[in-house]
Amino acid sequence: MSKGLITSQRAAEVLAFLEEVGPSTEEALIIAFGPKTQKALKHLQRAGYAFPIQREGVEFWTAGDKAFDMKSQLSYSWFCARLLESGGRVIDGIAVFPRGQAFKIEVDGDRVFTGQYAFFFEDLIRKPLPECVKRT
């Protein structure tokens, strides 16, 4: 089945995020891309690039069908959303912070580690990234 055109810059950015980070909740995507994210997701769904899936009562948006650990993926996707919100980015599993520091991202369940820093899922869903930083 052929896929449709992506005619929205926001939709293209959301798709790139889903391809880099993997399944993400709509709430995390809204943190990363703003209030018009729902429209971008519908655009991607109609064009055949992304779709919602349910895992253990949680709805994720995904661009693929790879298996994943739910708790780790939730933590990772929320960390990446907060990183993007703060002006950083993710490139090949590396967190690039707004000031240019770059660290490999490691995830252990509800904890995300980058360099000497740790971030906890419960903080990431409630607060901006700078308020979530803990030294390891």
XYZ file of N, CA and C in Angstrom:
408
model
N 0.840 -1.186 0.000
C 0.000 0.000 0.000
C 0.880 1.243 0.000
N 0.605 2.169 -0.894
C 1.417 3.382 -0.953
C 0.952 4.368 0.109
N 1.869 5.204 0.501
C 1.571 6.184 1.536
C 1.304 7.532 0.890
N 0.534 8.359 1.600
C 0.188 9.681 1.103
C 1.296 10.690 1.334
N 1.050 11.887 0.864
C 2.009 12.974 1.030
C 1.892 13.581 2.419
N 3.008 14.013 2.935
C 3.017 14.777 4.182
C 3.155 16.233 3.768
N 2.114 17.002 4.016
C 2.102 18.398 3.573
C 2.216 19.381 4.728
N 2.497 18.882 5.903
C 2.599 19.715 7.098
C 3.999 19.583 7.693
N 4.627 20.727 7.962
C 5.957 20.724 8.584
C 5.899 20.072 9.966
N 4.860 20.397 10.738
C 4.722 19.815 12.076
C 4.567 18.295 11.976
N 3.753 17.828 11.030
C 3.569 16.387 10.854
C 4.892 15.720 10.500
N 5.688 16.349 9.649
C 6.993 15.792 9.279
C 7.914 15.720 10.499
N 7.867 16.734 11.363
C 8.686 16.751 12.574
C 8.224 15.682 13.569
N 6.918 15.522 13.709
C 6.384 14.485 14.603
C 6.788 13.104 14.093
N 6.688 12.888 12.787
C 7.091 11.603 12.212
C 8.579 11.341 12.454
N 9.424 12.338 12.261
C 10.859 12.166 12.503
C 11.107 11.788 13.967
N 10.386 12.407 14.883
C 10.497 12.093 16.309
C 10.093 10.637 16.561
N 8.945 10.224 16.023
C 8.474 8.847 16.226
C 9.452 7.839 15.628
N 10.059 8.164 14.505
C 11.033 7.259 13.901
C 12.320 7.194 14.717
N 12.722 8.298 15.317
C 13.948 8.337 16.133
C 13.719 7.744 17.519
N 12.642 8.138 18.174
C 12.403 7.803 19.576
C 11.575 6.533 19.741
N 10.642 6.312 18.845
C 9.754 5.164 18.956
C 8.415 5.576 19.521
N 7.602 4.612 19.901
C 6.249 4.907 20.380
C 6.237 5.943 21.502
N 5.284 6.873 21.386
C 5.162 7.969 22.349
C 3.690 8.248 22.601
N 3.388 8.702 23.796
C 2.007 9.068 24.083
C 1.701 10.416 23.433
N 0.425 10.635 23.187
C 0.008 11.920 22.620
C 0.392 13.068 23.548
N 0.278 12.840 24.855
C 0.626 13.883 25.824
C 2.090 14.287 25.708
N 2.974 13.309 25.568
C 4.401 13.614 25.413
C 4.652 14.353 24.103
N 3.981 13.933 23.041
C 4.154 14.598 21.746
C 3.668 16.043 21.794
N 2.591 16.302 22.533
C 2.099 17.674 22.673
C 3.118 18.537 23.415
N 3.791 17.958 24.420
C 4.855 18.686 25.134
C 5.956 19.086 24.147
N 6.321 18.164 23.271
C 7.417 18.403 22.334
C 7.028 19.326 21.178
N 5.786 19.211 20.683
C 5.421 19.890 19.438
C 4.271 20.890 19.535
N 3.678 21.044 20.707
C 2.657 22.057 20.876
C 1.233 21.568 20.658
N 0.290 22.487 20.829
C -1.120 22.123 20.848
C -1.689 21.623 19.515
N -1.047 21.893 18.404
C -1.568 21.425 17.110
C -1.057 20.025 16.746
N -0.468 19.353 17.721
C 0.077 18.012 17.484
C -1.010 17.016 17.099
N -2.181 17.123 17.699
C -3.272 16.192 17.381
C -3.610 16.245 15.901
N -3.637 17.429 15.341
C -3.908 17.595 13.907
C -2.805 16.921 13.085
N -1.551 17.076 13.511
C -0.429 16.443 12.808
C -0.530 14.921 12.875
N -0.933 14.391 14.031
C -1.076 12.939 14.169
C -2.171 12.403 13.253
N -3.279 13.106 13.169
C -4.359 12.683 12.270
C -3.888 12.731 10.815
N -3.112 13.747 10.473
C -2.542 13.863 9.134
C -1.661 12.646 8.836
N -0.802 12.300 9.782
C 0.088 11.143 9.611
C -0.699 9.839 9.522
N -1.765 9.734 10.298
C -2.591 8.525 10.263
C -3.288 8.390 8.907
N -3.884 9.479 8.425
C -4.556 9.445 7.123
C -3.578 9.112 5.996
N -2.351 9.604 6.107
C -1.340 9.368 5.063
C -0.690 7.988 5.197
N -0.959 7.281 6.315
C -0.437 5.931 6.485
C 0.941 5.834 7.112
N 1.389 6.879 7.798
C 2.727 6.886 8.385
C 2.765 6.567 9.874
N 1.698 6.864 10.591
C 1.672 6.649 12.041
C 0.273 6.199 12.442
N 0.213 5.517 13.580
C -1.070 5.016 14.050
C -1.011 4.810 15.564
N -2.183 4.864 16.218
C -2.218 4.630 17.660
C -2.278 3.133 17.966
N -1.646 2.748 19.067
C -1.719 1.373 19.564
C -1.981 1.429 21.067
N -2.560 0.384 21.603
C -2.827 0.294 23.041
C -1.886 -0.731 23.666
N -1.253 -0.377 24.768
C -0.441 -1.296 25.558
C -0.786 -1.103 27.012
N -1.279 -2.138 27.638
C -1.600 -2.110 29.064
C -2.404 -0.869 29.454
N -3.377 -0.523 28.628
C -4.247 0.608 28.913
C -3.677 1.967 28.562
N -2.507 2.019 27.949
C -1.886 3.279 27.558
C -1.888 3.363 26.040
N -2.305 4.515 25.518
C -2.278 4.696 24.068
C -0.969 5.352 23.645
N -0.282 4.710 22.735
C 0.946 5.224 22.140
C 0.671 5.535 20.672
N 1.382 6.501 20.136
C 1.428 6.706 18.691
C 2.754 6.145 18.217
N 2.738 5.451 17.095
C 3.942 4.815 16.600
C 4.024 4.895 15.081
N 5.227 4.815 14.580
C 5.459 4.795 13.131
C 5.893 3.401 12.695
N 5.886 2.436 13.611
C 6.307 1.074 13.288
C 5.646 0.082 14.213
N 6.068 -1.157 14.088
C 5.437 -2.198 14.909
C 6.453 -3.029 15.683
N 7.538 -2.403 16.086
C 8.547 -3.112 16.870
C 8.061 -3.343 18.299
N 8.491 -4.453 18.883
C 8.174 -4.739 20.290
C 8.957 -3.769 21.181
N 8.383 -3.438 22.338
C 9.083 -2.543 23.262
C 8.625 -2.799 24.682
N 9.495 -2.463 25.630
C 9.166 -2.519 27.048
C 8.399 -1.243 27.392
N 7.178 -1.393 27.852
C 6.316 -0.234 28.055
C 6.893 0.786 29.032
N 7.327 0.354 30.192
C 7.823 1.284 31.209
C 9.053 2.050 30.703
N 9.988 1.344 30.100
C 11.193 2.001 29.577
C 10.855 2.945 28.422
N 9.935 2.533 27.550
C 9.579 3.380 26.416
C 8.853 4.641 26.866
N 7.985 4.510 27.858
C 7.332 5.696 28.415
C 8.369 6.677 28.956
N 9.309 6.178 29.737
C 10.344 7.040 30.314
C 11.179 7.688 29.219
N 11.598 6.891 28.247
C 12.441 7.386 27.156
C 11.707 8.435 26.329
N 10.473 8.153 25.945
C 9.755 9.102 25.085
C 9.447 10.400 25.825
N 9.116 10.317 27.107
C 8.880 11.542 27.875
C 10.173 12.327 28.056
N 11.284 11.643 28.307
C 12.564 12.341 28.407
C 12.866 13.071 27.098
N 12.694 12.390 25.981
C 12.988 12.991 24.674
C 12.061 14.163 24.382
N 10.792 14.047 24.775
C 9.847 15.154 24.591
C 10.266 16.359 25.419
N 10.644 16.118 26.664
C 11.086 17.225 27.532
C 12.394 17.828 27.020
N 13.271 16.995 26.483
C 14.528 17.497 25.919
C 14.229 18.425 24.742
N 13.336 18.014 23.862
C 12.951 18.841 22.720
C 12.295 20.136 23.196
N 11.421 20.036 24.189
C 10.758 21.208 24.754
C 11.781 22.218 25.276
N 12.895 21.725 25.826
C 13.908 22.609 26.412
C 14.887 23.171 25.378
N 14.722 22.776 24.122
C 15.616 23.291 23.077
C 16.697 22.318 22.664
N 16.696 21.115 23.230
C 17.671 20.092 22.859
C 17.126 19.207 21.753
N 17.822 18.107 21.497
C 17.370 17.157 20.487
C 17.979 15.788 20.750
N 17.461 14.792 20.055
C 17.955 13.425 20.159
C 18.470 13.018 18.787
N 19.683 12.497 18.756
C 20.268 12.029 17.498
C 20.890 10.667 17.753
N 20.329 9.638 17.139
C 20.854 8.275 17.255
C 21.090 7.840 18.701
N 20.127 8.103 19.574
C 20.231 7.687 20.968
C 21.134 8.559 21.824
N 21.519 9.716 21.294
C 22.350 10.673 22.020
C 21.494 11.892 22.354
N 21.513 12.305 23.619
C 20.822 13.526 24.037
C 21.768 14.694 23.807
N 21.324 15.651 23.006
C 22.098 16.871 22.788
C 21.343 17.986 23.497
N 21.919 18.477 24.584
C 21.272 19.485 25.403
C 21.417 20.864 24.771
N 20.582 21.835 25.172
C 20.591 23.156 24.536
C 21.954 23.848 24.495
N 22.789 23.606 25.473
C 24.116 24.246 25.485
C 25.174 23.432 24.750
N 24.763 22.335 24.115
C 25.672 21.562 23.286
C 26.251 20.311 23.917
N 26.065 20.099 25.229
C 26.552 18.873 25.833
C 25.814 17.692 25.204
N 26.519 16.605 24.984
C 25.908 15.428 24.367
C 26.278 14.191 25.177
N 25.272 13.383 25.496
C 25.463 12.167 26.271
C 24.597 11.052 25.706
N 25.109 9.850 25.771
C 24.327 8.679 25.394
C 23.155 8.551 26.365
N 22.011 8.149 25.847
C 20.823 7.965 26.677
C 20.716 6.487 27.042
N 20.581 6.214 28.339
C 20.356 4.854 28.815
C 19.092 4.854 29.654
N 18.280 3.818 29.487
C 16.997 3.746 30.180
C 16.930 2.460 30.984
N 16.477 2.601 32.225
C 16.255 1.447 33.094
C 14.885 1.623 33.740
N 13.855 1.072 33.095
C 12.496 1.186 33.616
C 12.031 2.614 33.695
N 11.827 3.126 34.910
C 11.317 4.484 35.069
C 12.424 5.525 35.230
N 13.665 5.129 34.937
C 14.791 6.066 35.059
C 15.523 6.200 33.725
N 15.915 7.438 33.420
C 16.695 7.730 32.217
C 18.003 8.336 32.689
N 19.110 7.853 32.135
C 20.440 8.333 32.508
C 21.128 8.943 31.292
N 21.766 10.104 31.508
C 22.608 10.726 30.493
C 23.824 11.275 31.219
N 24.989 10.789 30.872
C 26.185 11.233 31.576
C 26.048 10.979 33.058
N 26.246 12.003 33.867
C 26.138 11.859 35.321
C 24.784 12.303 35.857
N 23.804 12.365 34.981
C 22.474 12.820 35.370
C 21.439 11.714 35.247
N 20.428 11.789 36.122
C 19.308 10.847 36.079
C 18.017 11.652 36.026
N 17.025 11.077 35.361
C 15.706 11.679 35.231
C 14.688 10.586 35.513
N 13.667 10.904 36.288
C 12.666 9.918 36.676
C 11.346 10.199 35.971
N 10.702 9.132 35.515
C 9.454 9.233 34.780
C 8.436 10.100 35.500
N 8.261 9.886 36.801
C 7.257 10.646 37.568
C 7.522 12.146 37.524
N 8.783 12.547 37.442
C 9.112 13.972 37.304
C 8.870 14.435 35.868
N 9.278 13.622 34.900
C 9.192 14.013 33.493
C 7.762 14.284 33.038
N 6.793 13.572 33.579
C 5.413 13.791 33.146
C 4.794 15.044 33.772
N 5.483 15.625 34.781
C 4.916 16.775 35.485
C 5.697 18.072 35.331
N 7.004 17.989 35.048
C 7.841 19.191 35.122
C 8.741 19.331 33.898
N 9.150 20.569 33.593
C 10.127 20.775 32.521
C 11.455 20.079 32.862
N 12.222 19.764 31.848
C 13.458 18.999 32.024
C 14.416 19.570 33.073
N 14.691 20.884 33.082
C 15.642 21.393 34.090
C 15.232 21.098 35.533
N 13.930 20.964 35.773
C 13.450 20.676 37.124
C 13.476 19.182 37.459
N 13.838 18.364 36.498
C 13.858 16.903 36.683
C 15.268 16.345 36.909
N 16.279 17.161 36.750
C 17.664 16.682 36.795
C 18.064 16.257 38.206
N 18.638 15.063 38.297
C 19.230 14.558 39.550
C 20.646 14.107 39.217
N 21.607 14.423 40.034
C 22.984 13.930 39.849
C 23.067 12.494 40.321
N 23.836 11.680 39.584
C 24.006 10.280 39.983
C 25.291 10.116 40.764
